[in-house]
mmCIF file of C-alpha atoms and ligand atoms in Angstrom:
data_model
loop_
_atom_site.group_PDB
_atom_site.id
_atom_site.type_symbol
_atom_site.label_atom_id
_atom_site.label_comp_id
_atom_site.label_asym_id
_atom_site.label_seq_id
_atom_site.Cartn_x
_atom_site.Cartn_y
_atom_site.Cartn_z
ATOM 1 C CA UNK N 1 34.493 -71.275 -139.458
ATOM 2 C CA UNK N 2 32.673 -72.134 -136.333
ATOM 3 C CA UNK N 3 30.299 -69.517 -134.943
ATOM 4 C CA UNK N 4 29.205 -69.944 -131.207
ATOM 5 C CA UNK N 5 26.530 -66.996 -130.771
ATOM 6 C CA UNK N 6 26.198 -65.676 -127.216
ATOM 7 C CA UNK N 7 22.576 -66.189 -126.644
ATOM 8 C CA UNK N 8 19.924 -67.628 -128.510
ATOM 9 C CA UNK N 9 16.603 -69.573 -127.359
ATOM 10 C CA UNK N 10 15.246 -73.187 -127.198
ATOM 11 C CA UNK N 11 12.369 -73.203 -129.356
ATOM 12 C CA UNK N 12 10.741 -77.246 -129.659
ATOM 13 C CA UNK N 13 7.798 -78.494 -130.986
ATOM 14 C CA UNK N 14 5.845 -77.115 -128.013
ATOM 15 C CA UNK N 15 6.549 -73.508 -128.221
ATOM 16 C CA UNK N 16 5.483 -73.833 -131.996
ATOM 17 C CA UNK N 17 2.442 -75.524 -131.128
ATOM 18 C CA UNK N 18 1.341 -73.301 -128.548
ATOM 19 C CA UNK N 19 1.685 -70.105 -130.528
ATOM 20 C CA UNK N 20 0.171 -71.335 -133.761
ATOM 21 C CA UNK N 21 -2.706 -72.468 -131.184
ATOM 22 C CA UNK N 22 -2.782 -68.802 -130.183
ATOM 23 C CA UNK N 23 -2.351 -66.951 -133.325
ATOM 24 C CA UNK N 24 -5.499 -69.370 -134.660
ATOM 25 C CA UNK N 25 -7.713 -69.396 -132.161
ATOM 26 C CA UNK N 26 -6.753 -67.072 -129.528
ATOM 27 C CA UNK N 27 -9.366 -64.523 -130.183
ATOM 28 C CA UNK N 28 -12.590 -63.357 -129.102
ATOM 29 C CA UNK N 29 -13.887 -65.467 -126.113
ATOM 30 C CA UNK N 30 -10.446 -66.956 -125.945
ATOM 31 C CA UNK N 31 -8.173 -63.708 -126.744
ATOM 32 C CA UNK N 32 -7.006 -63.944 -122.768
ATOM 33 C CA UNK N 33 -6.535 -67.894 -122.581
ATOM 34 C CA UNK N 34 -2.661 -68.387 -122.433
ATOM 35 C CA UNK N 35 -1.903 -64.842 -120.667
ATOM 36 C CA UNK N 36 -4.095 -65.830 -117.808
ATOM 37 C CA UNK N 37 -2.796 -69.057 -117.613
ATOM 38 C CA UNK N 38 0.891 -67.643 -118.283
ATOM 39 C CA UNK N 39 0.296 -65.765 -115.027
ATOM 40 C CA UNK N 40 -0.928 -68.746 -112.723
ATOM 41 C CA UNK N 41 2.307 -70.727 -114.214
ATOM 42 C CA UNK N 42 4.314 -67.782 -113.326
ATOM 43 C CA UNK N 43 3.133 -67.615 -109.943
ATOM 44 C CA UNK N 44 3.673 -71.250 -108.984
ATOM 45 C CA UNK N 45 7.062 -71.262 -109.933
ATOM 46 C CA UNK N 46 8.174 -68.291 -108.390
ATOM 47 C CA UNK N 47 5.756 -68.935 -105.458
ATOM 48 C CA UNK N 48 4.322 -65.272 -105.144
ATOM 49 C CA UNK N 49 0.666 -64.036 -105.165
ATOM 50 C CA UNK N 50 0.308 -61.746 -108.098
ATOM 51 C CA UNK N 51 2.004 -61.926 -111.034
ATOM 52 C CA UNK N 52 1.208 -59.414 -114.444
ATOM 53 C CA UNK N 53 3.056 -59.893 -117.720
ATOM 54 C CA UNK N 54 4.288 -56.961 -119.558
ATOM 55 C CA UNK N 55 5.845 -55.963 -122.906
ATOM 56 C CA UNK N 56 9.132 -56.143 -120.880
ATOM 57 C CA UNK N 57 10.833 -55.920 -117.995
ATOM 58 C CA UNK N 58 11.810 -51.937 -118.947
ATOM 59 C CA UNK N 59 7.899 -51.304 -118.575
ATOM 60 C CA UNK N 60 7.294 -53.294 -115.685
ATOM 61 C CA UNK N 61 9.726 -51.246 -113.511
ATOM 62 C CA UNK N 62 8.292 -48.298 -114.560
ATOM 63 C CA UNK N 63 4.921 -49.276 -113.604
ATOM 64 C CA UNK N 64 5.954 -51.170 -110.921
ATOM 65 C CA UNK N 65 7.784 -47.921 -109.132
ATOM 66 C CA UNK N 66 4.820 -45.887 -110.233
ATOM 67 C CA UNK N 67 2.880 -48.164 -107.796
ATOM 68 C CA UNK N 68 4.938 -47.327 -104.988
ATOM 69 C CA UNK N 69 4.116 -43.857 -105.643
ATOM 70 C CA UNK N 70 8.174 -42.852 -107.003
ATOM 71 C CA UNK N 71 7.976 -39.127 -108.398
ATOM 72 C CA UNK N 72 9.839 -36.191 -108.503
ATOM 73 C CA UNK N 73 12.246 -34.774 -105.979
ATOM 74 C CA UNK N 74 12.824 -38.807 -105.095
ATOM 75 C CA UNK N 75 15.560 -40.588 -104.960
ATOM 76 C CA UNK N 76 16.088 -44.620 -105.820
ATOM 77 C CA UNK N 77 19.316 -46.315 -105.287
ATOM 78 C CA UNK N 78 20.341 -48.578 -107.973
ATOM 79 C CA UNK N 79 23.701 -50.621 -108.289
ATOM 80 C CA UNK N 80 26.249 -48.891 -110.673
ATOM 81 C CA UNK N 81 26.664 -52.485 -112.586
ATOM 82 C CA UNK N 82 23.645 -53.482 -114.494
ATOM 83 C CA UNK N 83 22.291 -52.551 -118.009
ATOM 84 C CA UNK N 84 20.704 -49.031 -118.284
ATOM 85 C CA UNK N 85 16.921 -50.670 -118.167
ATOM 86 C CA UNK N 86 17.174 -51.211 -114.350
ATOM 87 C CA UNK N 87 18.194 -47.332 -114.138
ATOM 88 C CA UNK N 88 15.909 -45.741 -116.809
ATOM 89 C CA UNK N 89 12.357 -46.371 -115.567
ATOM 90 C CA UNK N 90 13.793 -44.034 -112.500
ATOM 91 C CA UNK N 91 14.115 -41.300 -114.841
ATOM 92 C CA UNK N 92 11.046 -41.514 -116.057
ATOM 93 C CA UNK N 93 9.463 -40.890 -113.165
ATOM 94 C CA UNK N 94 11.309 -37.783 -112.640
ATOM 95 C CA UNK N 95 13.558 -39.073 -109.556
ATOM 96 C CA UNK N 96 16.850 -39.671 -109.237
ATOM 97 C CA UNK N 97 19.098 -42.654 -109.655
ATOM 98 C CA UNK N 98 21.682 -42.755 -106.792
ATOM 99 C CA UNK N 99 24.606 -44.993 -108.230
ATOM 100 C CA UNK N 100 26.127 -47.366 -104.966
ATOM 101 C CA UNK N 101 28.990 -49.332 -106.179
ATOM 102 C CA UNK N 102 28.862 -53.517 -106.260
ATOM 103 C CA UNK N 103 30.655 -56.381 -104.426
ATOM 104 C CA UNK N 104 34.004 -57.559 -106.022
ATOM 105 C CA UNK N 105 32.620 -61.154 -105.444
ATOM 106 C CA UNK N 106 28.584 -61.230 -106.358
ATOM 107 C CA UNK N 107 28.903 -58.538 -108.149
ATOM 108 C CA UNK N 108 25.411 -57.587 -106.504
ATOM 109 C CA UNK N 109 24.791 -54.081 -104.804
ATOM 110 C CA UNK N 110 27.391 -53.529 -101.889
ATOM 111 C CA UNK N 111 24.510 -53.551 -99.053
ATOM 112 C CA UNK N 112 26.995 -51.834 -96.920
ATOM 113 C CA UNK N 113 27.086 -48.679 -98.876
ATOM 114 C CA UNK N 114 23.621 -48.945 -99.077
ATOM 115 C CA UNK N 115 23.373 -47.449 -95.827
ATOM 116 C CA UNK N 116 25.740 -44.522 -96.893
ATOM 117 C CA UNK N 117 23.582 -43.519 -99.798
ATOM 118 C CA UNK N 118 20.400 -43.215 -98.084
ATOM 119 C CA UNK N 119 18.950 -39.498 -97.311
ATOM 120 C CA UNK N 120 15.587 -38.737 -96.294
ATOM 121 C CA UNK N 121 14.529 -38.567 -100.318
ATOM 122 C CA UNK N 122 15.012 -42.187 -100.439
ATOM 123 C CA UNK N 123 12.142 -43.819 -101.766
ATOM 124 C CA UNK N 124 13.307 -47.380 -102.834
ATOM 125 C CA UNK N 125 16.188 -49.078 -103.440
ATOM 126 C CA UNK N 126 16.444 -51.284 -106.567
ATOM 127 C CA UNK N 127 18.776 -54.635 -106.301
ATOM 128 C CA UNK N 128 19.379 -56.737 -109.762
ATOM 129 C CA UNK N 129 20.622 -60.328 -109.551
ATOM 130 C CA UNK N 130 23.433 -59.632 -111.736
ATOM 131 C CA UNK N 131 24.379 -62.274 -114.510
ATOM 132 C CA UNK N 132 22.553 -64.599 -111.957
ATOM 133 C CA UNK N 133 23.991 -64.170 -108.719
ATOM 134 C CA UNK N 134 21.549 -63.495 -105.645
ATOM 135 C CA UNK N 135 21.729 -60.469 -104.171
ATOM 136 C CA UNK N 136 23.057 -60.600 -100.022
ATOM 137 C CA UNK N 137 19.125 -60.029 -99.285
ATOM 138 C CA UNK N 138 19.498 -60.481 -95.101
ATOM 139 C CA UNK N 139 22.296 -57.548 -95.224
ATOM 140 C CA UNK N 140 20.310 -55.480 -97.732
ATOM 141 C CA UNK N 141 16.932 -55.905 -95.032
ATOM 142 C CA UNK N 142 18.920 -54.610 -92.318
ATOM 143 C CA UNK N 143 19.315 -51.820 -93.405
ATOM 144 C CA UNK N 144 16.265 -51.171 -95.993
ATOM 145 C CA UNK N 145 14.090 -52.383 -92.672
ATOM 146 C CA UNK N 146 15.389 -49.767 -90.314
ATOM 147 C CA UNK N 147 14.562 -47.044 -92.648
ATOM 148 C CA UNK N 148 11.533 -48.753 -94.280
ATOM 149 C CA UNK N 149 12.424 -48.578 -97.706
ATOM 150 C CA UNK N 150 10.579 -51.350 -99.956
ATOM 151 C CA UNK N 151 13.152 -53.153 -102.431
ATOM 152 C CA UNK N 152 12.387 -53.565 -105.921
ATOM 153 C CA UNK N 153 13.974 -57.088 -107.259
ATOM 154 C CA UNK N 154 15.321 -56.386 -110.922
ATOM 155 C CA UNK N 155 15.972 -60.616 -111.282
ATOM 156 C CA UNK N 156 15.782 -59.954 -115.365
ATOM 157 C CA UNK N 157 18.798 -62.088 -115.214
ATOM 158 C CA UNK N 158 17.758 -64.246 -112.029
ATOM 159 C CA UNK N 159 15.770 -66.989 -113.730
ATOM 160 C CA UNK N 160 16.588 -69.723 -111.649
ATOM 161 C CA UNK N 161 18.412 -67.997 -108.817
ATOM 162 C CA UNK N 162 17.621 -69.011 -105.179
ATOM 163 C CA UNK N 163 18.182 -66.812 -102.200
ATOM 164 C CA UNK N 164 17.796 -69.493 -98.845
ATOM 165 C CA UNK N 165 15.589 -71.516 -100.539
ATOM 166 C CA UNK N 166 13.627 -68.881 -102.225
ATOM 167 C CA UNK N 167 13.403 -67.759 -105.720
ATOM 168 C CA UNK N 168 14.732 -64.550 -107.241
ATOM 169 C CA UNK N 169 11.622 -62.048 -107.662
ATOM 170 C CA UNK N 170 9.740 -63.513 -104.775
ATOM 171 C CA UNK N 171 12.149 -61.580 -102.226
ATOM 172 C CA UNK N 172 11.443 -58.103 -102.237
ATOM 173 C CA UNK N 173 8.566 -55.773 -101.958
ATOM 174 C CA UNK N 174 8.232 -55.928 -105.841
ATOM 175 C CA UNK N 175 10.069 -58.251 -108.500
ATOM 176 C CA UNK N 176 10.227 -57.958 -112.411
ATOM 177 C CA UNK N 177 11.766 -60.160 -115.286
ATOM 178 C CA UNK N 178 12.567 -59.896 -118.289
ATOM 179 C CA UNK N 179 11.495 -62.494 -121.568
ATOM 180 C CA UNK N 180 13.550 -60.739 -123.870
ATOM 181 C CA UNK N 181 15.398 -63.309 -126.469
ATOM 182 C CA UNK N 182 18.502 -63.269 -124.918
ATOM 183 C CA UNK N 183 17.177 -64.355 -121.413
ATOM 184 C CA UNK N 184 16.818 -68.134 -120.232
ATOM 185 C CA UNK N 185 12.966 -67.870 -120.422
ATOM 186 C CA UNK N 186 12.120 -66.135 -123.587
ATOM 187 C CA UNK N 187 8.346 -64.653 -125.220
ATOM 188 C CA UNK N 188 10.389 -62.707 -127.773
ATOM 189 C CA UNK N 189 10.095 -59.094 -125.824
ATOM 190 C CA UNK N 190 7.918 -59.974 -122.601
ATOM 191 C CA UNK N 191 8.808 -59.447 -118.959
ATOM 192 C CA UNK N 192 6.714 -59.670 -115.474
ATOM 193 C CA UNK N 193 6.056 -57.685 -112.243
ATOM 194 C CA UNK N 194 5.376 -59.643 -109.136
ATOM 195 C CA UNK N 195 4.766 -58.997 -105.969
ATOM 196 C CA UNK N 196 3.454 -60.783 -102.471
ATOM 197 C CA UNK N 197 1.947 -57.415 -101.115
ATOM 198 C CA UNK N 198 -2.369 -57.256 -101.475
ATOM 199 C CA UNK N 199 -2.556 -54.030 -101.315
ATOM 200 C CA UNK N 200 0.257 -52.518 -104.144
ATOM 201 C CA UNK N 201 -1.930 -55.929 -106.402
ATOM 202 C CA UNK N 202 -4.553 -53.543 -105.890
ATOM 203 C CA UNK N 203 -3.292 -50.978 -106.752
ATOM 204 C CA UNK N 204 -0.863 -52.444 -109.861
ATOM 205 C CA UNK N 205 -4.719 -54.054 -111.156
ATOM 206 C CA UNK N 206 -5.805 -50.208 -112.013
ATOM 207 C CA UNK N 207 -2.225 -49.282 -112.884
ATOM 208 C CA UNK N 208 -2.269 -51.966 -115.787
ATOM 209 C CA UNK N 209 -5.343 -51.575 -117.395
ATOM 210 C CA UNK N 210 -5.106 -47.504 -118.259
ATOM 211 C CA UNK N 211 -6.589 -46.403 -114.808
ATOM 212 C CA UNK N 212 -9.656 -48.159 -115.215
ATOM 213 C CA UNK N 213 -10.870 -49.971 -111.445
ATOM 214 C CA UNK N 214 -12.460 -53.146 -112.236
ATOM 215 C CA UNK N 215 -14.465 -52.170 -108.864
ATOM 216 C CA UNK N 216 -15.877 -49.504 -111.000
ATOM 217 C CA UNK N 217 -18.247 -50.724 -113.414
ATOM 218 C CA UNK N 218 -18.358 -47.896 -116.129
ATOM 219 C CA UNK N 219 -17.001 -48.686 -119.227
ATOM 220 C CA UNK N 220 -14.082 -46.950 -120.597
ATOM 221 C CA UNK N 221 -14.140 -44.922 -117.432
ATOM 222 C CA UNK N 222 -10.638 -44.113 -115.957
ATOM 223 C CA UNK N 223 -9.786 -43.386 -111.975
ATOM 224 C CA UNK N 224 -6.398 -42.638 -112.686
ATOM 225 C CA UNK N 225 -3.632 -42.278 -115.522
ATOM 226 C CA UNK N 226 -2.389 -45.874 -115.869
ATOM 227 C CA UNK N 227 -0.019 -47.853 -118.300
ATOM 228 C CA UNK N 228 -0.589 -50.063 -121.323
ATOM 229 C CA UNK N 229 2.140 -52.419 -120.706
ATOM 230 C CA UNK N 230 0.492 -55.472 -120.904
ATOM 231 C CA UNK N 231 1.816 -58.777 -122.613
ATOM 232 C CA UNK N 232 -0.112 -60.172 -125.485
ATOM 233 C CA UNK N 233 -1.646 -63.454 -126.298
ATOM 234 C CA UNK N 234 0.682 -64.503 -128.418
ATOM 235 C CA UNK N 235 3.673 -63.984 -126.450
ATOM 236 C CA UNK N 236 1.987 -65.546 -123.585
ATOM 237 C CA UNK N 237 1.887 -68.770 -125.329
ATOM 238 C CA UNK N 238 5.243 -69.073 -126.037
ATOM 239 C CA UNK N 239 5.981 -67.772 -122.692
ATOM 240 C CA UNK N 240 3.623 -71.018 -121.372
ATOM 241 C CA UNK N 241 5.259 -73.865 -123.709
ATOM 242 C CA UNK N 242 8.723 -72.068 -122.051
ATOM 243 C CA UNK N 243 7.370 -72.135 -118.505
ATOM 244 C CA UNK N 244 6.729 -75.488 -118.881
ATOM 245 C CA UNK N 245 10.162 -76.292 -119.732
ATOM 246 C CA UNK N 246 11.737 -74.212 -117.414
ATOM 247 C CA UNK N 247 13.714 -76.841 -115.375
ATOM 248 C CA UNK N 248 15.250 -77.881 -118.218
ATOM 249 C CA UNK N 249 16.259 -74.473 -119.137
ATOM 250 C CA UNK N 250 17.392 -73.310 -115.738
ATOM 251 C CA UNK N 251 19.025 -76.386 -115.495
ATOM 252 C CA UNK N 252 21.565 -76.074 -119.226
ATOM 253 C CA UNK N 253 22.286 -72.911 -117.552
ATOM 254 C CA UNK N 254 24.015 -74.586 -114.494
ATOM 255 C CA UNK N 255 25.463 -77.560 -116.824
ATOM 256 C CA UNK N 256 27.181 -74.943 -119.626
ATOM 257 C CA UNK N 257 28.682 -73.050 -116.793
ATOM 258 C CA UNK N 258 30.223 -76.344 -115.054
ATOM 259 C CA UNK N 259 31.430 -77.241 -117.862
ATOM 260 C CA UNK N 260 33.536 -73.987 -118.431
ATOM 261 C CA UNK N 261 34.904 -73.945 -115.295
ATOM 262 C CA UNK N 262 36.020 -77.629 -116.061
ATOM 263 C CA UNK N 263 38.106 -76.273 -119.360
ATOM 264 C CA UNK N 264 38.596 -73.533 -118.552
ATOM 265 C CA UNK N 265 40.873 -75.323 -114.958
ATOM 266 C CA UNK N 266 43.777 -74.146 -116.703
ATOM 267 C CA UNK N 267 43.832 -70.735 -117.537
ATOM 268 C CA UNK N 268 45.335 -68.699 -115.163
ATOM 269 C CA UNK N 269 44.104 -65.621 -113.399
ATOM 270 C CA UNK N 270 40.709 -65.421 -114.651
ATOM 271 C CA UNK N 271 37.725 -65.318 -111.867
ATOM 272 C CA UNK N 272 34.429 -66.705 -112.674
ATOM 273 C CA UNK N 273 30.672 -65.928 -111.633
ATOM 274 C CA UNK N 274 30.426 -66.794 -107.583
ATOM 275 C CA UNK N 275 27.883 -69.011 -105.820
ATOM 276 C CA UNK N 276 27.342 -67.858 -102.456
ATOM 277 C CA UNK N 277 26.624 -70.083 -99.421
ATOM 278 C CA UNK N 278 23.067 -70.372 -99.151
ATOM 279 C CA UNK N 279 22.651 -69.260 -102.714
ATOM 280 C CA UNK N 280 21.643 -70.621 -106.038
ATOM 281 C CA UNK N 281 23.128 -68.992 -109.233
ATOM 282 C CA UNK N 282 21.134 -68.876 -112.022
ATOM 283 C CA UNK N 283 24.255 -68.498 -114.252
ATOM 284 C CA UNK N 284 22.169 -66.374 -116.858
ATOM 285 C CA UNK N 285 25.438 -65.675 -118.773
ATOM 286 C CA UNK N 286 29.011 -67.127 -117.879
ATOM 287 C CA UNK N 287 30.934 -63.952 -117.191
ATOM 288 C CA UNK N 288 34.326 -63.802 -116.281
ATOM 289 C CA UNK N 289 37.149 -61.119 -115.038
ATOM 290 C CA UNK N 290 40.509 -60.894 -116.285
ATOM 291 C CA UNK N 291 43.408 -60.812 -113.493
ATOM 292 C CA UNK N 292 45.839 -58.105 -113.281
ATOM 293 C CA UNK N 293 48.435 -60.253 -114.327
ATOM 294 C CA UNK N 294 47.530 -60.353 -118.377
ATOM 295 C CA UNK N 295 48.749 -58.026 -120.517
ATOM 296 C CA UNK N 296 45.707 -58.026 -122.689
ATOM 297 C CA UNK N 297 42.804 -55.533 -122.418
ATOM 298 C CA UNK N 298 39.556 -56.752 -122.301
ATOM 299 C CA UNK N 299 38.800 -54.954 -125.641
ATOM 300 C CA UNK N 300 41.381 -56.533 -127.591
ATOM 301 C CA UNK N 301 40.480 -60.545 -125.694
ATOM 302 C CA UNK N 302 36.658 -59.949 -126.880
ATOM 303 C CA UNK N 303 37.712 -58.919 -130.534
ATOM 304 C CA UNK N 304 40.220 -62.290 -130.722
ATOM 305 C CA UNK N 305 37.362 -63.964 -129.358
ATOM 306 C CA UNK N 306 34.682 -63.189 -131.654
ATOM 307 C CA UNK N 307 37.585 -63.193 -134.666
ATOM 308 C CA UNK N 308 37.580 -67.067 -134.120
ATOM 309 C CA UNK N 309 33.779 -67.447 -133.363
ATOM 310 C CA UNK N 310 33.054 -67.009 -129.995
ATOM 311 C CA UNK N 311 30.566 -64.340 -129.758
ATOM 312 C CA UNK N 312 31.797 -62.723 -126.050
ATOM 313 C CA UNK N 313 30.390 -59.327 -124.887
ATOM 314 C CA UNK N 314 31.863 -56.621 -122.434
ATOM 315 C CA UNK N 315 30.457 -56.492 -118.888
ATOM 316 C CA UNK N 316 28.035 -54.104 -118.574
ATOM 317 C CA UNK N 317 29.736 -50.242 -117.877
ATOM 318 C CA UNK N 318 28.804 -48.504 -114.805
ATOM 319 C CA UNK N 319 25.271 -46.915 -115.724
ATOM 320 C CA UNK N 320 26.905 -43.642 -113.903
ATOM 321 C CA UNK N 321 29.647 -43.337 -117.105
ATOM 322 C CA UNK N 322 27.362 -42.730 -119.612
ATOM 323 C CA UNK N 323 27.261 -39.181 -120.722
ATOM 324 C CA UNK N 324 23.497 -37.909 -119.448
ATOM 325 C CA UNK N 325 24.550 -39.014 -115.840
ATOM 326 C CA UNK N 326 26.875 -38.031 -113.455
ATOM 327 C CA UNK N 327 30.282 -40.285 -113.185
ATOM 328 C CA UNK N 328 30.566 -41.877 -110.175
ATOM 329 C CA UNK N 329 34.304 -42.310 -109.900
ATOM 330 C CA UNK N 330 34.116 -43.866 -106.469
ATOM 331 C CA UNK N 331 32.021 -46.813 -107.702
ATOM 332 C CA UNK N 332 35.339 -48.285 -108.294
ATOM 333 C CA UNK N 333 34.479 -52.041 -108.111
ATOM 334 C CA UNK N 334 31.823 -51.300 -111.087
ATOM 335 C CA UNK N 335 34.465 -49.496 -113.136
ATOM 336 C CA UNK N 336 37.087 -52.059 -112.750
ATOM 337 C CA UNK N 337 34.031 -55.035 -113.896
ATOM 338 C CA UNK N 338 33.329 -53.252 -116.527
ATOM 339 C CA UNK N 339 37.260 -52.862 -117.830
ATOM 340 C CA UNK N 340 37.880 -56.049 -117.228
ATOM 341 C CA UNK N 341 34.602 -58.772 -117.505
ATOM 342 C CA UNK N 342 33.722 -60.379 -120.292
ATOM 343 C CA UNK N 343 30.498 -62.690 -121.155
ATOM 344 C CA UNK N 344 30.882 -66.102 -122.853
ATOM 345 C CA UNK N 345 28.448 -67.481 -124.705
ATOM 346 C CA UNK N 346 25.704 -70.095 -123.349
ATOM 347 C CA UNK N 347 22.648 -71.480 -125.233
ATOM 348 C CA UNK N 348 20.647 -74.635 -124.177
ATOM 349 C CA UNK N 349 21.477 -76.178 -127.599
ATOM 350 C CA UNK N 350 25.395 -75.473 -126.642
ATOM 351 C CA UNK N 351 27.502 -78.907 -126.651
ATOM 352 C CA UNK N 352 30.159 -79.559 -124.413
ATOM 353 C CA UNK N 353 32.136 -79.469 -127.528
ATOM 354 C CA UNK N 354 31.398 -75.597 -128.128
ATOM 355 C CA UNK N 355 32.616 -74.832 -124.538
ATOM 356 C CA UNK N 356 35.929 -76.727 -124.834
ATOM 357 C CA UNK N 357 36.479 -74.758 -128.084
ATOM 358 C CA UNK N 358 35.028 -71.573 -126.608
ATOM 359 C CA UNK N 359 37.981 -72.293 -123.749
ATOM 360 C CA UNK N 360 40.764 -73.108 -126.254
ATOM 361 C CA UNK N 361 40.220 -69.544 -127.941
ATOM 362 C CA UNK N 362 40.125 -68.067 -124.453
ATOM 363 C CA UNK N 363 43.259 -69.840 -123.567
ATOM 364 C CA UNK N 364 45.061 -69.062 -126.965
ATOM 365 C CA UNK N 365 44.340 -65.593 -126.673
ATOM 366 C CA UNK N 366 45.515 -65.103 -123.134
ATOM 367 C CA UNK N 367 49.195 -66.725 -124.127
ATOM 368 C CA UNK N 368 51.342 -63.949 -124.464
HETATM 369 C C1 PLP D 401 17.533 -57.559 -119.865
HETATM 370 C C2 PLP D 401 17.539 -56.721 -118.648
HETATM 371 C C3 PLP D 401 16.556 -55.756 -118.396
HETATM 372 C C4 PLP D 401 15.598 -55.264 -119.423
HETATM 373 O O1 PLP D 401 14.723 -56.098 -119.926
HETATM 374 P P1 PLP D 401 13.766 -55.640 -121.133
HETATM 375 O O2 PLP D 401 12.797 -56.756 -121.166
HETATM 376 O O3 PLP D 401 14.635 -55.539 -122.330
HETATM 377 O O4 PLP D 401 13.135 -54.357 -120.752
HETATM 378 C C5 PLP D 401 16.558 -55.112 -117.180
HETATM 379 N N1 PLP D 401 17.491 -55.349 -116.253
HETATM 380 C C6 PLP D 401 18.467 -56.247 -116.469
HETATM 381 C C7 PLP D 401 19.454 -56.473 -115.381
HETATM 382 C C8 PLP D 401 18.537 -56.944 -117.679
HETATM 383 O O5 PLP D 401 19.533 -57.803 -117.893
#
């Protein structure tokens, strides 16, 4: 039977190259080689000032929002829809995730109940480019600007996402990624924190490297408790051979997910990923929502789907329904996404021929 995964990477000849370059002589003198220049390609694409490459995108928040001095008795608001990495770095810093529901359309934090959520705890608010869409960034600044509240990008899914021209990550006060296998740029596990801002650079320099100040030249002396987060040599290079090839990657995205809504044109009552004006979608994973009008749950779609070969997946739940937080019931938009979406696969080695098949399961399985 035909088996359509829902992720997997593009791995050529270059990738391979790179990282048996690495693994053989990326030591000693050269032990740094493809991280530092993993950085500099990181930085021209995204077009930011400082970029530093972590383990993954999970320890790059954490770090990140350490930076910005988030602690106890703090609160960061966080979108309701988005997995529980975007959310859990808060908790480790001892604050406090305030859940604000999403927009039915982007499915991107709802920057008018931004507003509502703030309090004078508020010490960032984090926005994720969910399964590629940008974030509404000129109505989140209004109000994030009146109260001065920096705004932490999560773009782990917003390779290749443009907000008025500019990419995903480059738009806040602070940006991370994610390189984990499932994402359209890939080291394995990997991710990235970037930021425009000189002075938080400084201070994320320290942060990295265990507290130690390259301004202080003592060795193995420490000015403050940092993190060891850092990505390795190894994963660099496949993150460079990747980098490399990342118009081609972004750019499969884009094609796969054309290509469903082209047969997929006759299913009824199904609403797909949205492109705002002004926007670019990275279309990280081709997600859909299932109208009113079937009869089908979600549950039961995704296990006919993945009974014929189409690995799907569920939307993500609303962080606030899992059992350590508290439900927020009036997130209602994220509650009804994540009853209701499903993720189809999309692979840069997929052939028009696994969508159309992908489409004819979907369409099967919807006939009552
Ligand atoms: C994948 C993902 C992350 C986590 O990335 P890791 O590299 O696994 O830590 C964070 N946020 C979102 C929205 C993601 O999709």
């Amino acid at each position: 039977m035909k088996k359509i995964l829902y992720a997997k990477p593009s791995i050529t000849q270059l990738e391979i190259d790179y990282v048996s370059d690495a693994v053989t002589h990326g030591w000693g003198e050269q032990c740094y080689d493809y991280l530092i220049r993993f950085k500099t390609l990181i930085r021209q694409h995204l077009g930011v000032a400082h970029a530093f490459p972590t383990s993954s995108c999970t320890g790059a928040l954490h770090m990140g929002m350490a930076a910005l001095g988030v602690g106890p008795g703090d609160e960061v608001i966080v979108p309701d829809a988005t997995w529980i990495a975007s959310v859990a770095p808060v908790t480790y810093l001892g604050a406090k995730p305030v859940f604000v529901d999403v927009d039915a359309k982007t499915w991107c934090i709802d920057s008018e109940k931004i507003a509502a959520a703030i309090t004078p705890n508020t010490k960032a608010v984090i926005i994720v480019h969910l399964y590629g869409a940008s974030v509404d960034m000129d109505a989140v600044r209004a109000v994030t600007e009146a109260h001065q509240i920096p705004i932490i990008e999560d773009a782990a899914e917003g390779i290749g996402t443009l907000y008025k021209g500019v990419r995903a990550g480059a738009l806040g006060t602070l940006g991370v990624f994610s390189f984990h296998g499932t994402k359209t740029l890939t080291t394995g596990e990997g991710g990235v924190l970037v930021t425009n801002d000189d002075s938080l650079a400084e201070q994320l320099v320290i942060l990295d490297n265990h507290g130690r100040d390259p301004k202080v030249p003592r060795m193995f002396w420490c000015e403050q408790v940092g993190f060891k987060y850092r990505m390795s040599n190894l994963q660099a290079a496949l993150g460079c051979a990747q980098i490399e090839r990342i118009d081609e990657l972004i750019q499969s995205k884009r094609e796969i997910f054309h290509l469903y809504q082209i047969h997929s044109k006759d299913v009824p009552d199904i609403r797909w990923n949205f492109e705002a004006a002004e926007t670019v979608n990275g279309y990280w994973m081709p997600t859909l929502i299932l109208g009113e009008s079937h009869p089908i749950s979600r549950d039961s779609l995704l296990q006919a789907l993945n009974e014929k070969g189409v690995s799907a997946r569920p939307f993500f739940y609303p962080v606030s329904s899992f059992p350590t937080f508290e439900t927020c019931s009036a997130n209602t938009v994220s509650f009804r996404l994540g009853e209701r979406g499903l993720n189809l696969p999309s692979y840069f080695d997929m052939t028009e021929d696994d969508v159309r098949y992908a489409c004819d399961v979907l369409r099967e399985s919807l006939q009552p």
